Coordinates of C-alpha atoms in Angstrom, one line a residue:
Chain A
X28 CA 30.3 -103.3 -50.9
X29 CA 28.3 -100.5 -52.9
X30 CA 27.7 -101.3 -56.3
X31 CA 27.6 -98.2 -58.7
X32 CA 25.8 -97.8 -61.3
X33 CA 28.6 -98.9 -63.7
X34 CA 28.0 -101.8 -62.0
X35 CA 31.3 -101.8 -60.5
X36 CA 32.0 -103.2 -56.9
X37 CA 33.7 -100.4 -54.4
X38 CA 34.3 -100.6 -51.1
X39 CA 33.0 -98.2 -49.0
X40 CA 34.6 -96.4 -46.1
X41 CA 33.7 -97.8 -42.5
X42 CA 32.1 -96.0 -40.3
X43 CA 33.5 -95.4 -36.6
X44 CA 30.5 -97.3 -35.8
X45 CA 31.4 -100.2 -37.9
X46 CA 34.6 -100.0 -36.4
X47 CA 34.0 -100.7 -32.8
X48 CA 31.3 -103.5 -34.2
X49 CA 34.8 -105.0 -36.3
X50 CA 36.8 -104.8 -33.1
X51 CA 34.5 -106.8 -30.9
X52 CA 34.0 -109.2 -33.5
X53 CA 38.1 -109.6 -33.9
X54 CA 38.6 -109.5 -30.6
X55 CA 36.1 -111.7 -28.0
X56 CA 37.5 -115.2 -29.2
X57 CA 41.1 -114.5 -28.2
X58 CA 39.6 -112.4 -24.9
X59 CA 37.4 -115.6 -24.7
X60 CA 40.7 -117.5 -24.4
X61 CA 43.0 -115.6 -22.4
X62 CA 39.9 -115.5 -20.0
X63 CA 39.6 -119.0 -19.9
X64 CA 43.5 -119.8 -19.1
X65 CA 42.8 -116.7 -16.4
X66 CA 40.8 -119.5 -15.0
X67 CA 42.1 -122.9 -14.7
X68 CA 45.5 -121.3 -13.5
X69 CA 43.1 -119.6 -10.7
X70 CA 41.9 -122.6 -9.9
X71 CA 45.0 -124.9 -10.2
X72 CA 46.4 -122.7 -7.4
X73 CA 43.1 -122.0 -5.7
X74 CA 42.7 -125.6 -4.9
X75 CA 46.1 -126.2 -4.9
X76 CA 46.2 -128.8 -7.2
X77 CA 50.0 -127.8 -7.6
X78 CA 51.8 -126.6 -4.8
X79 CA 51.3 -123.0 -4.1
X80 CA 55.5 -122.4 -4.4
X81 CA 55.8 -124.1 -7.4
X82 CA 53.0 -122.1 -9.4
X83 CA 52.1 -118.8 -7.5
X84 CA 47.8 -117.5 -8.0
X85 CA 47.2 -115.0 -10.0
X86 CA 46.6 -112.7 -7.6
X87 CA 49.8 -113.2 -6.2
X88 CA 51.4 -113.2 -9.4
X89 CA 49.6 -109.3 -9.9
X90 CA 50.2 -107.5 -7.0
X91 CA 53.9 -108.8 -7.5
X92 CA 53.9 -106.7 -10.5
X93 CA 51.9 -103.7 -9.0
X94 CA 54.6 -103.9 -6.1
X95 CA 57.7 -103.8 -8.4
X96 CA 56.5 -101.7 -10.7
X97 CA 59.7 -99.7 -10.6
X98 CA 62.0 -102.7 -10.8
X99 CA 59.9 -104.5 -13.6
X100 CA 59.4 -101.1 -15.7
X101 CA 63.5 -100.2 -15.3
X102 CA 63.9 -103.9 -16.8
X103 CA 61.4 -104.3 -19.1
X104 CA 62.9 -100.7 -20.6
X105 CA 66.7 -102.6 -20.7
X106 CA 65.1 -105.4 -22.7
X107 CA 63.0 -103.1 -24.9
X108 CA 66.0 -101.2 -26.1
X109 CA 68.0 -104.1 -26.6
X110 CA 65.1 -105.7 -28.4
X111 CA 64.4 -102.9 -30.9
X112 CA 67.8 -102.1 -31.6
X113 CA 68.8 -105.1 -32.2
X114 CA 65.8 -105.9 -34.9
X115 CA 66.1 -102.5 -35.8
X116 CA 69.9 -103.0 -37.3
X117 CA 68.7 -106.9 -38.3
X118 CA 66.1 -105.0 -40.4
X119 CA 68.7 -103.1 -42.0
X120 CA 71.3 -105.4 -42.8
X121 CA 68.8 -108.1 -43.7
X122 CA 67.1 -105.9 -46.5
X123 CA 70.5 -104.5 -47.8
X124 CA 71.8 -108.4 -48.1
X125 CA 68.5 -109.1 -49.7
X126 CA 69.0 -106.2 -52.6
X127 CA 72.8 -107.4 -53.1
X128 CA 71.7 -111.0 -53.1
X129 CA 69.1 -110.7 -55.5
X130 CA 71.1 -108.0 -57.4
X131 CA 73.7 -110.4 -58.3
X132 CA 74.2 -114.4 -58.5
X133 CA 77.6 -114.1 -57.5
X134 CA 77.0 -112.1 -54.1
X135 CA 74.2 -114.8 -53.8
X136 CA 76.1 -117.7 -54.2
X137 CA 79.0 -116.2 -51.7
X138 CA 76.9 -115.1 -49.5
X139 CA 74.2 -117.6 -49.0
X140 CA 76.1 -121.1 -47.6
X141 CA 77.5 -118.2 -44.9
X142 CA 74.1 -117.4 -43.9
X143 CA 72.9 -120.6 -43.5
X144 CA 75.6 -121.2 -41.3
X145 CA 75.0 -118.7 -39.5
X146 CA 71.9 -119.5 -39.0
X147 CA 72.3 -123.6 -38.1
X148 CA 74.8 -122.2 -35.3
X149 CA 72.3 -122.0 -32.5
X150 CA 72.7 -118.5 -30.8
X151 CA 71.6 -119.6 -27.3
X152 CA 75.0 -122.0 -27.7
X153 CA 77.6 -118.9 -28.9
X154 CA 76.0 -116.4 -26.7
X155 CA 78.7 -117.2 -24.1
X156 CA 81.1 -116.2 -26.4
X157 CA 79.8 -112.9 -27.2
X158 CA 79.9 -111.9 -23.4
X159 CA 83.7 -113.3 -23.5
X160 CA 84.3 -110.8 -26.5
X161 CA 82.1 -108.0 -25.9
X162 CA 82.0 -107.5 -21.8
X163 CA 78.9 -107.7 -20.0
X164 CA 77.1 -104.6 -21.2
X165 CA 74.4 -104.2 -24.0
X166 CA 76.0 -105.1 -26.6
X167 CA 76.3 -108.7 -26.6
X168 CA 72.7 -109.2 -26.1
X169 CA 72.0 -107.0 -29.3
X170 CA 74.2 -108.7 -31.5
X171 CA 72.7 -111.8 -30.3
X172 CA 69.0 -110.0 -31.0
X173 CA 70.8 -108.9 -34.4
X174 CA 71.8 -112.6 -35.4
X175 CA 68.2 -114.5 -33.9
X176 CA 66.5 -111.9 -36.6
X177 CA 68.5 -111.6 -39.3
X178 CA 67.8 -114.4 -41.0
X179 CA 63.5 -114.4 -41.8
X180 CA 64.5 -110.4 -42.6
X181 CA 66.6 -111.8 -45.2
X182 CA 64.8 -115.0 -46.8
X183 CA 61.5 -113.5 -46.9
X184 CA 62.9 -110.2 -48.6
X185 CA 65.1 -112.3 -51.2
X186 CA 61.1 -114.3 -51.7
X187 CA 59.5 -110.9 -52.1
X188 CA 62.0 -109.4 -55.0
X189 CA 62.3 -112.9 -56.8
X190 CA 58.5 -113.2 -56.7
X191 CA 57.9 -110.1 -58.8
X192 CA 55.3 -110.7 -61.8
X193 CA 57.7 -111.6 -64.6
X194 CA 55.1 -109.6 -67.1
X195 CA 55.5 -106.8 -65.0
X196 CA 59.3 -106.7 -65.5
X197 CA 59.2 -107.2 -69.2
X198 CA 56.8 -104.3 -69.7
X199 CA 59.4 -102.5 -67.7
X200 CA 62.3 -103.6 -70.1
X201 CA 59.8 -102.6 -73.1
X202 CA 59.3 -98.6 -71.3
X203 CA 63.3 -98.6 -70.9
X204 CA 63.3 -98.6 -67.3
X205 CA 66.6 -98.5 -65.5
X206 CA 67.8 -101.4 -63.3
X207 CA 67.2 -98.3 -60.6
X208 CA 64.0 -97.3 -61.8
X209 CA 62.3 -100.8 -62.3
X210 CA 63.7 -101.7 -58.5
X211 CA 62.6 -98.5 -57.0
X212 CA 59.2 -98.8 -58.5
X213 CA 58.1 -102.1 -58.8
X214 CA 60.7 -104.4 -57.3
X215 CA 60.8 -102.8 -53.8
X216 CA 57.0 -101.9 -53.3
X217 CA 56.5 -105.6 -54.8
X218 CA 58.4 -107.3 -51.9
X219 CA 56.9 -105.5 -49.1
X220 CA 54.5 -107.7 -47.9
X221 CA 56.6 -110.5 -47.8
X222 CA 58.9 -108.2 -45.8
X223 CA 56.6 -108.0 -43.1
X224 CA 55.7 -111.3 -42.9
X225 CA 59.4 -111.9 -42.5
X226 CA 59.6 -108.9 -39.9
X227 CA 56.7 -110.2 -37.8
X228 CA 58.8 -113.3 -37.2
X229 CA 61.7 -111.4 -36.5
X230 CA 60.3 -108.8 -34.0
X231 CA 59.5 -112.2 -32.0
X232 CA 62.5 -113.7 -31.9
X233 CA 64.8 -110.3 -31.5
X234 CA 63.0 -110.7 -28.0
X235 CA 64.0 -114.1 -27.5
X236 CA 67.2 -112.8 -28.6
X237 CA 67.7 -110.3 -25.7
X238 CA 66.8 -112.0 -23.4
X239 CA 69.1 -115.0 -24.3
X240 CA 71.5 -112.5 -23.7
X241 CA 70.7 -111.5 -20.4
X242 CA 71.0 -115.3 -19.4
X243 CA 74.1 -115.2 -19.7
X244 CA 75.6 -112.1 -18.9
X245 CA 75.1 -108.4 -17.2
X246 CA 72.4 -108.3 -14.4
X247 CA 69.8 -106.3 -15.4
X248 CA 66.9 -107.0 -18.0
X249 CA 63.7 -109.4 -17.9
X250 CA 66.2 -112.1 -18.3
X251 CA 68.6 -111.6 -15.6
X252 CA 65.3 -110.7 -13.7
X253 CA 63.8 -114.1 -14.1
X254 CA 67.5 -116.0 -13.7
X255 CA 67.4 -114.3 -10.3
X256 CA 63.8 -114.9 -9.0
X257 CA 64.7 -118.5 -10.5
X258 CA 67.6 -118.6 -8.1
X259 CA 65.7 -117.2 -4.7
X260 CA 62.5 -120.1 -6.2
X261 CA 60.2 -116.8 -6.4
X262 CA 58.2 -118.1 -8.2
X263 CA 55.9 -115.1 -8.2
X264 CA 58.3 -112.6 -9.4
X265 CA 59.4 -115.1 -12.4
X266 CA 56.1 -115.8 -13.2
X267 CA 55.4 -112.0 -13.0
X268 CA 58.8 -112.0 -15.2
X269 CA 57.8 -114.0 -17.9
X270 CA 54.5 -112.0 -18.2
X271 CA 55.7 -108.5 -18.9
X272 CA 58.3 -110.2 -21.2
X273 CA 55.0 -111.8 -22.9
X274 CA 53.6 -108.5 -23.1
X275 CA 56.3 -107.1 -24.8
X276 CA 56.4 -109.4 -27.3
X277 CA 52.9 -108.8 -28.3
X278 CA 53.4 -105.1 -28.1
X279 CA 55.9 -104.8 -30.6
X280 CA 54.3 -107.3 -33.0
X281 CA 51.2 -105.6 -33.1
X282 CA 53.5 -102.4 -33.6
X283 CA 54.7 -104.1 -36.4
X284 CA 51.3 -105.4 -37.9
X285 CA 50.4 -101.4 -37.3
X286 CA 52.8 -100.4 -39.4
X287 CA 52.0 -102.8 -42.2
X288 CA 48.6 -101.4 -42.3
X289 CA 50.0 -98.0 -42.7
X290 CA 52.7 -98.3 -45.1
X291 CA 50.2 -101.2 -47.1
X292 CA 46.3 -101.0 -47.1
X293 CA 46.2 -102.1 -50.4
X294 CA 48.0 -105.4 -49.5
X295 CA 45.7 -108.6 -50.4
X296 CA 45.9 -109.9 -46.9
X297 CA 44.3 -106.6 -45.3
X298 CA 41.8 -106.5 -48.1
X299 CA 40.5 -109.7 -46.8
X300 CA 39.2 -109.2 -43.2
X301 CA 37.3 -105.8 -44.5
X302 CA 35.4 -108.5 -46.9
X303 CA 34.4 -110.5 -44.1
X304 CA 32.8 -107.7 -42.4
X305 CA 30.4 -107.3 -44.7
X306 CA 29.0 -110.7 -44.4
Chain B
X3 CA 44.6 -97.4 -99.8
X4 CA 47.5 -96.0 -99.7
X5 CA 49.1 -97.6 -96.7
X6 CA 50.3 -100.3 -99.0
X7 CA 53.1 -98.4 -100.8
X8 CA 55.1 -97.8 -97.2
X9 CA 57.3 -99.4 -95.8
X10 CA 56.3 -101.9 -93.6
X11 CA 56.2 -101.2 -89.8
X12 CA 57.2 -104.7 -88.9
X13 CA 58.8 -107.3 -91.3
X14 CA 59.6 -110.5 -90.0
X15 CA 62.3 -112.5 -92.2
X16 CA 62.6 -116.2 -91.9
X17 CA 62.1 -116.5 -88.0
X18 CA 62.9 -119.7 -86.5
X19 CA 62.9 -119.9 -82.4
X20 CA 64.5 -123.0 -80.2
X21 CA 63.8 -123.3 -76.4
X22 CA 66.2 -125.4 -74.8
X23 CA 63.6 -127.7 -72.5
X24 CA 64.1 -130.4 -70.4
X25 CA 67.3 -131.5 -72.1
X26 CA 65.7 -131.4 -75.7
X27 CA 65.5 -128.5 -77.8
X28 CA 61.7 -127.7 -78.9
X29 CA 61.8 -125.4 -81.6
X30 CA 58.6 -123.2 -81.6
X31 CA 58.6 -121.4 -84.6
X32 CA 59.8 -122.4 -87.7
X33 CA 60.6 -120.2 -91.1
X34 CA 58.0 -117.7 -90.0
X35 CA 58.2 -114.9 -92.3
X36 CA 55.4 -111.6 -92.4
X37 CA 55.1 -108.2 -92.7
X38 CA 53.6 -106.0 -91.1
X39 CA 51.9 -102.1 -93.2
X40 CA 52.0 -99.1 -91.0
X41 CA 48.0 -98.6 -89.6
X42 CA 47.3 -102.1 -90.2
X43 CA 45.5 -104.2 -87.7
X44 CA 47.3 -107.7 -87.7
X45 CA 45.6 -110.5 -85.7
X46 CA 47.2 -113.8 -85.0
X47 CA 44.9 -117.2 -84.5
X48 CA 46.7 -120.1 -83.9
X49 CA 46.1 -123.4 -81.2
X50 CA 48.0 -123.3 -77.9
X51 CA 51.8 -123.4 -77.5
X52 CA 52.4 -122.5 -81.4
X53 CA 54.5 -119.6 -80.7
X54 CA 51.9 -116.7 -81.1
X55 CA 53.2 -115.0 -77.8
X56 CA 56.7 -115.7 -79.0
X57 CA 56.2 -114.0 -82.6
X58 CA 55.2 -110.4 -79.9
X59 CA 58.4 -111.2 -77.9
X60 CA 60.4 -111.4 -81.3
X61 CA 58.8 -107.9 -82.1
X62 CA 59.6 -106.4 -79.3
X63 CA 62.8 -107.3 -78.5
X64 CA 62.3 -109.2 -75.0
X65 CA 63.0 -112.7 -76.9
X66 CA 66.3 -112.9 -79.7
X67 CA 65.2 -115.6 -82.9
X68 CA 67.6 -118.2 -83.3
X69 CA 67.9 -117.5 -87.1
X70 CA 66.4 -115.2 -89.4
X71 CA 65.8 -111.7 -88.5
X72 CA 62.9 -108.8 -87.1
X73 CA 63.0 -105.2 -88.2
X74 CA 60.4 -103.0 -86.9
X75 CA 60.1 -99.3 -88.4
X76 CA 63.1 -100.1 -90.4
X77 CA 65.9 -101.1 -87.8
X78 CA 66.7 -104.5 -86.9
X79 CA 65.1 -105.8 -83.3
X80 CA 68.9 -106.3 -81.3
X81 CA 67.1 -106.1 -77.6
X82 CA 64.3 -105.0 -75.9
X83 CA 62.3 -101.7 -78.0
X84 CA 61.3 -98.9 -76.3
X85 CA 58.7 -97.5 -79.4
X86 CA 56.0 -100.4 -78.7
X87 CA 53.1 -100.8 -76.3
X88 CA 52.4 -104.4 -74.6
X89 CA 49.3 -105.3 -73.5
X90 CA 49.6 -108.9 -71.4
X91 CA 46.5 -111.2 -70.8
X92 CA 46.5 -110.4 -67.3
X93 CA 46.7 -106.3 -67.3
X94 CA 49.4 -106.5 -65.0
X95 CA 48.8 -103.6 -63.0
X96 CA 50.9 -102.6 -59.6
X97 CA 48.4 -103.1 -56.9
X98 CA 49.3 -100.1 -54.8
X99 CA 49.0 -97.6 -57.3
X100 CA 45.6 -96.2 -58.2
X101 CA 44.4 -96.5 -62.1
X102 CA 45.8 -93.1 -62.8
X103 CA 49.3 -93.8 -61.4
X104 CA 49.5 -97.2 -63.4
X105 CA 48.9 -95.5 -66.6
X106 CA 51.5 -92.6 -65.7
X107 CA 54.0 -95.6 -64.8
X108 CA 54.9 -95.7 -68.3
X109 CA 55.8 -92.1 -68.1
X110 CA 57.7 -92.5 -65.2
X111 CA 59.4 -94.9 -66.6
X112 CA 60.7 -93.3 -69.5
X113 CA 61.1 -89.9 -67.8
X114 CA 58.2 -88.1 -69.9
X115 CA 57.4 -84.5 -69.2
X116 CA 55.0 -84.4 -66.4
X117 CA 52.3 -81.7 -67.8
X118 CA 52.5 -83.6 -71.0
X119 CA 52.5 -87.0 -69.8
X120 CA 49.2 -85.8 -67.6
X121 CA 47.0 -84.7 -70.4
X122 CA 47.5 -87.8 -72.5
X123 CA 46.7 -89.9 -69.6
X124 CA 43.7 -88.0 -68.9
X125 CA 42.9 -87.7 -72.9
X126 CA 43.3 -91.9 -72.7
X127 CA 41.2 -92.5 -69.6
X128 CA 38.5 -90.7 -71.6
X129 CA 39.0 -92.6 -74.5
X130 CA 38.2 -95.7 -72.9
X131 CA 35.7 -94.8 -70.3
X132 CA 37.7 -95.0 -67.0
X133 CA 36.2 -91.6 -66.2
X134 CA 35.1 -91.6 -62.7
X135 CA 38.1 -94.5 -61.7
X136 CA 40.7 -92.8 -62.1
X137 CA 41.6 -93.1 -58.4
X138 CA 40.7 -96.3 -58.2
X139 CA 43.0 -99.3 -56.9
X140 CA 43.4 -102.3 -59.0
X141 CA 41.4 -104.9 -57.1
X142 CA 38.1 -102.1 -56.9
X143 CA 38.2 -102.4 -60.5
X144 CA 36.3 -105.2 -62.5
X145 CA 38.9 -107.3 -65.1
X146 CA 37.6 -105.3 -67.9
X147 CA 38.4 -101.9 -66.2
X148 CA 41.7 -103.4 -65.2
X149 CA 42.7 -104.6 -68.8
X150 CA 41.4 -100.8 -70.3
X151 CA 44.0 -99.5 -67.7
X152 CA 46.7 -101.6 -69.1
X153 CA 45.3 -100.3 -72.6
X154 CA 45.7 -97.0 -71.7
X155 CA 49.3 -97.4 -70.2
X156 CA 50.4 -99.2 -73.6
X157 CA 49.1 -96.3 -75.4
X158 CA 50.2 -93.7 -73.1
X159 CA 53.7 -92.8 -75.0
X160 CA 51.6 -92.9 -78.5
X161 CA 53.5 -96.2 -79.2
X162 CA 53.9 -97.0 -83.3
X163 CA 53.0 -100.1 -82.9
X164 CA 50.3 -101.7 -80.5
X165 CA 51.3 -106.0 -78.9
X166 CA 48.2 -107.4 -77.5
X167 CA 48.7 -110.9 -76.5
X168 CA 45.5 -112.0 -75.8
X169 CA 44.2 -109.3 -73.7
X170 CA 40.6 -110.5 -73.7
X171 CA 41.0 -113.6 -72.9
X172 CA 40.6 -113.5 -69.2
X173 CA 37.4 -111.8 -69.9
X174 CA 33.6 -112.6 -69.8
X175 CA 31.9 -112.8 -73.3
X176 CA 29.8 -109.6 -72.8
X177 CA 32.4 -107.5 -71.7
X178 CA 35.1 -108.8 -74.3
X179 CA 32.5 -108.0 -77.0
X180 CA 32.4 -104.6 -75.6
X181 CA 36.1 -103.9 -75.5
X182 CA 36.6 -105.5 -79.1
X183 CA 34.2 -102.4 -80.5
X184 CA 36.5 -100.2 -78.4
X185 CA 39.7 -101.4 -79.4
X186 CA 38.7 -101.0 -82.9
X187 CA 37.6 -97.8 -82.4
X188 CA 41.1 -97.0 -80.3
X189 CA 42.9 -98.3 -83.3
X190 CA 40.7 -96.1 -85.9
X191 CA 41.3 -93.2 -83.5
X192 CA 45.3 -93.3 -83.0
X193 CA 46.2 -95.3 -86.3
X194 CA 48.6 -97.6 -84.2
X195 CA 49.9 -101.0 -85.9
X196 CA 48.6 -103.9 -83.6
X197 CA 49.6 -107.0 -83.8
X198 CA 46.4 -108.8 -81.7
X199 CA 47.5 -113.0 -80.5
X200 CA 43.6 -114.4 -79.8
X201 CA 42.1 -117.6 -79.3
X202 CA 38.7 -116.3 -80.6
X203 CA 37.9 -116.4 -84.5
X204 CA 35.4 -114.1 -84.3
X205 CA 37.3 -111.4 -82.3
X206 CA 40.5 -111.5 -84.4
X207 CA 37.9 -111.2 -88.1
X208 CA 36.2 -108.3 -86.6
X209 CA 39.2 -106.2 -85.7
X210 CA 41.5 -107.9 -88.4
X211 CA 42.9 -106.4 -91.6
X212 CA 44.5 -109.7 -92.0
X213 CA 44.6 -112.3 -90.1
X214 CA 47.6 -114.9 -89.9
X215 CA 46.6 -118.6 -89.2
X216 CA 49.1 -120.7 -87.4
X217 CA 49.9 -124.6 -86.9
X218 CA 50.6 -126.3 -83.9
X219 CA 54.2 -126.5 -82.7
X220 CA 56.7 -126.2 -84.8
X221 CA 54.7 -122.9 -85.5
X222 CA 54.6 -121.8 -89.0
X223 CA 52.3 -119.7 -90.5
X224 CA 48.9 -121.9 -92.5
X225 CA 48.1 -118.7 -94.3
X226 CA 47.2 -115.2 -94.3
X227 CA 43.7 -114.1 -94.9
X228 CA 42.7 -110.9 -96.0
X229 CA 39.6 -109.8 -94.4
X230 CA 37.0 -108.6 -96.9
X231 CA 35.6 -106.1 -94.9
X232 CA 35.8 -102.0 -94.7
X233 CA 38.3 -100.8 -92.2
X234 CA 35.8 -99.0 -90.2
X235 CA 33.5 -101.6 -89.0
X236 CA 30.3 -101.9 -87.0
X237 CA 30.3 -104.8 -84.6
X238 CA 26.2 -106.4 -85.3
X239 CA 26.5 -104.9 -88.8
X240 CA 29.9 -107.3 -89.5
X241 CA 28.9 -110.2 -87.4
X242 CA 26.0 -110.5 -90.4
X243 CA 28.3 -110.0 -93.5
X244 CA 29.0 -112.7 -95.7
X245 CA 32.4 -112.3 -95.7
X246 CA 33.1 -112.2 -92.0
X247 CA 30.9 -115.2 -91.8
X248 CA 33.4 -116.5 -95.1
X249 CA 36.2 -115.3 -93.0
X250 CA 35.4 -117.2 -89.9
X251 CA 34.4 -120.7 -90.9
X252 CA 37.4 -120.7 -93.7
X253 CA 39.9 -119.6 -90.5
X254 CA 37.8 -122.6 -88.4
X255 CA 38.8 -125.2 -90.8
X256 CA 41.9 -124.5 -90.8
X257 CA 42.5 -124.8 -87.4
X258 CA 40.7 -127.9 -87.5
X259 CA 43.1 -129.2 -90.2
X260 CA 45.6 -128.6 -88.1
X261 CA 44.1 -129.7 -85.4
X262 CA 43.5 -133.1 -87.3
X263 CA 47.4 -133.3 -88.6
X264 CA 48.6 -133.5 -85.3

């Protein structure tokens, strides 16, 4: 903070040098941790404390992946399309159900017991049925993707519009807004952040989604990859399997969190890890 | 003066107001009836939950009375009123938008020529010394800057008639003190009507033409004071006048009254 001589608090600008100070200080406790799981699972295998088939070492478990580099990339790609597609029309839908929902009681009270519903039916259970309907290409693992995410999309967007400041729309009804105008300029930007909190969850689970669907039909994807290293007990190349499929997850939630910082910096969450910098 | 002989800018005619709550209807105003001259500076005093926020709703359309009626500039209040400015207790500002932006929201809003709509907001931020934070977002700004923002977007489409519902109250002493001189000098500037709902005596005598005195819930109206004082006021000057001093402790005992009747 840099206090003016209005005596006003403003924030100033970081420097590149603050930056990389910020960074280290975010980042050694989870480095801390992955470092110290790096560890015991070394030495669980190292002293074989469980047999070496049943939980491959970490080296082994590397130069799997630096071997079938190729064959993990080609199905990490599969997964990744099917992943972002499928959150990518969950987004869509989810936010359009959310405007029509709020937009109207009726839509809401038609539409909601179906999406519950929809949501109690657990997708790991119908995902069968969506190869049986819909062969055993892509696009049964993206609906499944689709319906795993479509449902935070949708609650935490209805949350964000319903929790607009009720001042806020009344001094809209006093400038003579239009329904349009007061949604486009206050509803909407209103609800973001609760979007993305919503959208963080989802980007998860449309992984979860895919792979789901690669269980149980089609053979190529981290989840047909790991259904078949399962089958051979290589362990190494599930392990290996399971990693990437990790990764990916991680990759396209800090995507996520990226683009909340760019579309948001003056959301209140963000604001608060600059304060703590200061300390 | 001769503000007297118009009409009046807001005349409220026998207002009564029923909430349906909790299965029980709580009426919270009852045969509330006051008018309202063109220029004058109306403040409202009253204790908590006797309908002073409701009487601003009633004015400006965002609330219907359940008898009696509200005219304001002549025409009867049917729905929400577009010629008003609102000013809440918290300034309600969109946090994404930078000071400047908030203010133009009103203009945006109605769909106000741009050019135009730019000098007044740049004539307002002036006015009330947001020079310099113009491009500020809400949370850099202190409460007091926030709430002059929300000042300057109430005033930004020259509104006839000014609703503050406690705008200072959310405010420290010092700085409240310091936006009651400038809200008085605002209201000398523009000659707006403002109705002003406070909790503070002293703040709704110094800026006051009149001030009406309410009772607890049902909420009528105790009585009207006329504040003895020149319409152009200095704020230590007044504070050490007789009749602001009259003013205050006659408005204190009646709240007390009322306090004591409950």
């Amino acid at each position: 903070m840099v206090q003016t001589v209005d005596g006003i608090m403003r924030r100033e600008s970081p420097s590149s040098r603050d930056r990389v100070v910020e960074l280290a200080d975010r980042s050694w406790r989870p480095l801390a941790l992955l470092a110290a799981c790096y560890a015991i699972w070394w030495a669980i295998t190292k002293f074989e404390i469980v047999p070496r088939y049943l939980v491959p070492s970490p080296g082994t478990t590397l130069q799997v992946m630096a071997d079938k580099a190729g064959y993990l990339g080609h199905h990490t790609l599969v997964t990744a399309y099917e992943t972002v597609l499928g959150f990518a029309i969950a987004v869509v839908v989810g936010i359009a159900a959310a405007v029509l929902m709020v937009a109207s009681a009726e839509v809401e009270k038609t539409l909601y017991p179906l999406l519950l519903f929809a949501q109690v039916v657990p997708k790991i259970a119908i995902a069968p049925l969506f190869v049986v309907w819909l062969g055993f290409g892509l696009t049964p693992r993206i609906v499944v993707a689709v319906l795993i995410a479509f449902f935070p999309v949708v609650i935490s967007m209805v949350t964000g519009l319903k929790s607009v400041d009720p001042e806020m729309l009344q001094l809209a009804s006093t400038m003579g807004a239009s329904p349009a105008k007061t949604f486009a300029k206050i509803r909407f930007p209103a609800s973001l952040p609760f979007l993305f909190s919503g959208l963080k969850v989802a980007v998860t689970l449309a992984v979860t989604g895919a792979v789901v669907g690669e269980f149980v039909g089609g053979n190529d994807g981290l989840g047909s990859v790991i259904l078949q290293a399962n089958g051979n007990i290589d362990t190494p190349m599930l392990f290996a399997g399971l990693l990437v499929m990790s990764f990916l997850g991680v990759v396209l939630f800090v995507a996520v969190e990226f683009a909340e910082r760019l579309l948001l910096p003056w959301h209140a969450s963000r604001r608060g890890d600059a304060v703590t910098v200061t300390y | 003066m001769t503000v007297t002989q118009q009409a009046p800018a807001v005349e409220i005619d026998r207002v009564a107001v029923r909430f349906r709550a909790k299965k029980r209807d709580v009426l919270a105003l009852e045969n509330v009836s006051m008018d309202v001259r063109p220029g004058e500076f109306v403040s409202i005093v009253g204790p908590s939950g006797c309908g002073k926020s409701t009487l601003l709703k009633l004015v400006s359309g965002l609330l219907k009375p359940s008898a009696g009626a509200v005219r304001l500039l002549g025409g009867t209040v049917g729905g929400p009123r577009h010629d008003v400015g609102y000013v809440f207790q918290r300034a309600a500002l969109l946090e994404w938008r930078t000071a400047r932006k908030n203010i133009l929201l009103q203009a945006e809003m109605r769909g106000m020529a741009q050019k135009e709509a730019a000098a007044r907001a740049d004539e307002l931020i002036a006015m009330t010394g947001l020079t310099g934070f113009e491009d500020s977002l809400p949370h850099e700004l202190s409460g007091g800057m926030q709430q002059r923002v929300a000042l300057c977007r109430a005033l930004l489409h020259r509104p006839p008639v000014l609703l503050m519902d406690e705008p200072f109250g959310a405010l420290d002493a010092l700085t409240r003190e310091q936006m009651n001189v400038e809200l008085h000098r605002i209201w000398h500037e523009t000659e707006t009507t403002v109705l002003l709902v406070t909790h503070s005596i002293a703040e709704a005598v110094y800026l006051g033409n009149r001030v009406v005195v309410m009772t607890p819930r049902p909420g009528t109206i105790a009585e009207v004071i006329d504040v003895a004082l020149p319409r152009v006021r200095d704020y230590a000057a007044t504070m050490s006048q007789p009749a602001f001093a009259a003013a205050t402790s006659h408005i204190r005992d009646l709240l007390g009254a009322a306090r004591h009747s409950d």
